Short mmCIF file of C-alpha atoms in Angstrom, two decimals:
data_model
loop_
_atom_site.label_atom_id
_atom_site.label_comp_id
_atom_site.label_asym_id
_atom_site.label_seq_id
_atom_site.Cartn_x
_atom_site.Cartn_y
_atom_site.Cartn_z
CA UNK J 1 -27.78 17.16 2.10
CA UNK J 2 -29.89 19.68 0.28
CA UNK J 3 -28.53 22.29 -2.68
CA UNK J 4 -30.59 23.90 -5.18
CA UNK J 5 -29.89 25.02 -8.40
CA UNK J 6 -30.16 28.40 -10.27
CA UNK J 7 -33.69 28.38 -10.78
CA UNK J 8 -33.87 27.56 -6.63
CA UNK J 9 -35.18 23.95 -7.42
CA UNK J 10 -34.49 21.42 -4.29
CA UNK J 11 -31.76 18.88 -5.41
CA UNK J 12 -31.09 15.92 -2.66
CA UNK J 13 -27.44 15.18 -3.15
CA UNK J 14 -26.95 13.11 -0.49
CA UNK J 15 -27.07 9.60 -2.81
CA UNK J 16 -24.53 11.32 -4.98
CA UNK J 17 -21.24 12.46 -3.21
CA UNK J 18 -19.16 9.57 -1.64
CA UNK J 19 -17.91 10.49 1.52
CA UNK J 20 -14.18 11.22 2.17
CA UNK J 21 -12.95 8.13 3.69
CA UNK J 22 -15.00 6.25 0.92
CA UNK J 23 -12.70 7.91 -1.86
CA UNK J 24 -9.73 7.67 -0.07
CA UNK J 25 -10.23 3.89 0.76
CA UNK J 26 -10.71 2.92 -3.02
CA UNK J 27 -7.42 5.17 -3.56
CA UNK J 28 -5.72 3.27 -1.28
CA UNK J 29 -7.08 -0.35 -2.75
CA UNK J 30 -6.23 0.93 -6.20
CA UNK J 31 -2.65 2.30 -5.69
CA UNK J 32 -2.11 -1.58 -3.46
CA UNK J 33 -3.42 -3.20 -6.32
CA UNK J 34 -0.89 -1.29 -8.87
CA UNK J 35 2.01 -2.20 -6.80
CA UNK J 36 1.09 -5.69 -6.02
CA UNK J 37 0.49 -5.90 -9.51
CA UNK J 38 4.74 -4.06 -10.42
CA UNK J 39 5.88 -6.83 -7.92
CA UNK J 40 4.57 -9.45 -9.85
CA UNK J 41 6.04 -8.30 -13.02
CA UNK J 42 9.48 -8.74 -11.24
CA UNK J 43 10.76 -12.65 -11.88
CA UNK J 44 9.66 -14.68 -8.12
CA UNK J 45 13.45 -15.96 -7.72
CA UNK J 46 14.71 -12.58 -7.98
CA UNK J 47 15.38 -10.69 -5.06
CA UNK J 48 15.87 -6.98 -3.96
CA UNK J 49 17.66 -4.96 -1.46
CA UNK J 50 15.25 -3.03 1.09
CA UNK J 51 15.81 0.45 -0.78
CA UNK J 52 14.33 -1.61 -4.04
CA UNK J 53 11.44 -3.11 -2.11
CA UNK J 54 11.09 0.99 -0.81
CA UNK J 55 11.51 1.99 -4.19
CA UNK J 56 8.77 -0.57 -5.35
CA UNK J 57 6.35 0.21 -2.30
CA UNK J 58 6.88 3.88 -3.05
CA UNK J 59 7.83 3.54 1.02
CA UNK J 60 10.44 4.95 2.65
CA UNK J 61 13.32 2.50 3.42
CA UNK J 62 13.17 2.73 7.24
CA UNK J 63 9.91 1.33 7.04
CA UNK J 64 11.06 -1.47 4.98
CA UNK J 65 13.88 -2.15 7.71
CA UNK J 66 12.10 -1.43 10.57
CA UNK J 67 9.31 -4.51 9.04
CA UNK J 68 12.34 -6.68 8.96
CA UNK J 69 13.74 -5.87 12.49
CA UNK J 70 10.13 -6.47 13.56
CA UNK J 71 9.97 -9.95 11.21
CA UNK J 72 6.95 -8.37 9.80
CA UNK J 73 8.93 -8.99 6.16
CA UNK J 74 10.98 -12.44 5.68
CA UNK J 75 14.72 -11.25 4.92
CA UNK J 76 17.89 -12.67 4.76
CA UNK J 77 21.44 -11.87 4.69
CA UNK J 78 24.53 -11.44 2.79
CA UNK J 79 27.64 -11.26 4.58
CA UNK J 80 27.94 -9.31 7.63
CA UNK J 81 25.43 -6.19 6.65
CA UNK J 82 23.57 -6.60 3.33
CA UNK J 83 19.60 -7.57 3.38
CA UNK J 84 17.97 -8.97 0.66
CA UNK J 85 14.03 -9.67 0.11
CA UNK J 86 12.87 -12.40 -1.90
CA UNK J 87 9.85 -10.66 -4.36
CA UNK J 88 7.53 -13.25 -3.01
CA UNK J 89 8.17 -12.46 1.11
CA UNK J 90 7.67 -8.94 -0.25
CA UNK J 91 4.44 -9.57 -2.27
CA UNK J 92 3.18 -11.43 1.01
CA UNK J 93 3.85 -8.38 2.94
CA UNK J 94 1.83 -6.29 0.53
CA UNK J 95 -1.00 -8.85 0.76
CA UNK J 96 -1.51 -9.00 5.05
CA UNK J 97 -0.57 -4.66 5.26
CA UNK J 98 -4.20 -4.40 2.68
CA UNK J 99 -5.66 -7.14 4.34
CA UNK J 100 -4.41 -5.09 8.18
CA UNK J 101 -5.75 -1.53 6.51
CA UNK J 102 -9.17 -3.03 4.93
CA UNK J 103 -9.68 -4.68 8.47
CA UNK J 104 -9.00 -1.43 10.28
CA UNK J 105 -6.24 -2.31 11.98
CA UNK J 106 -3.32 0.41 12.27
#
């Protein structure tokens, strides 16, 4: 890519603009690293219900229950209805999703 300046001198730009999906792949790399990095602030033998983990993930709670129903995220329950997710099934989960996205996988 060519631009020129005021003075109409020839500036080659293309070894200076990252493209799109360049930026928006180190986004996504630095906002997984963030969260991994807010789950392992939280104590490992602790454990959260799936709006937490959502909360956490900044991820809507369906998806967090629809990776259980689909034992994509180790759960167990409580009683007749209540999940819970230890923080280390959930940190595991963050780990294989970035490893999925950096692979190319949907």
């Amino acid at each position: 890519m060519t631009w020129y300046n005021d003075t109409n001198t020839e500036i080659n730009m293309s070894h200076q603009i990252p493209s799109i999906n360049t930026i928006h792949r180190a986004m996504v790399i630095a906002k997984a690293q963030q969260r991994a990095a807010q789950i392992k602030q939280i104590p490992e033998l602790e454990t959260l219900s799936p709006r937490e983990a959502a909360e956490v993930l900044h991820a809507d709670v369906r998806a967090i229950r629809r990776a259980i129903r689909e034992r994509r995220l180790s759960a167990f329950k409580i009683g007749a209805r209540k999940w819970r997710i230890r923080v280390v099934d959930l940190n595991k989960y963050v780990e294989v999703l970035t490893a999925e996205w950096l692979a190319g996988k949907p």
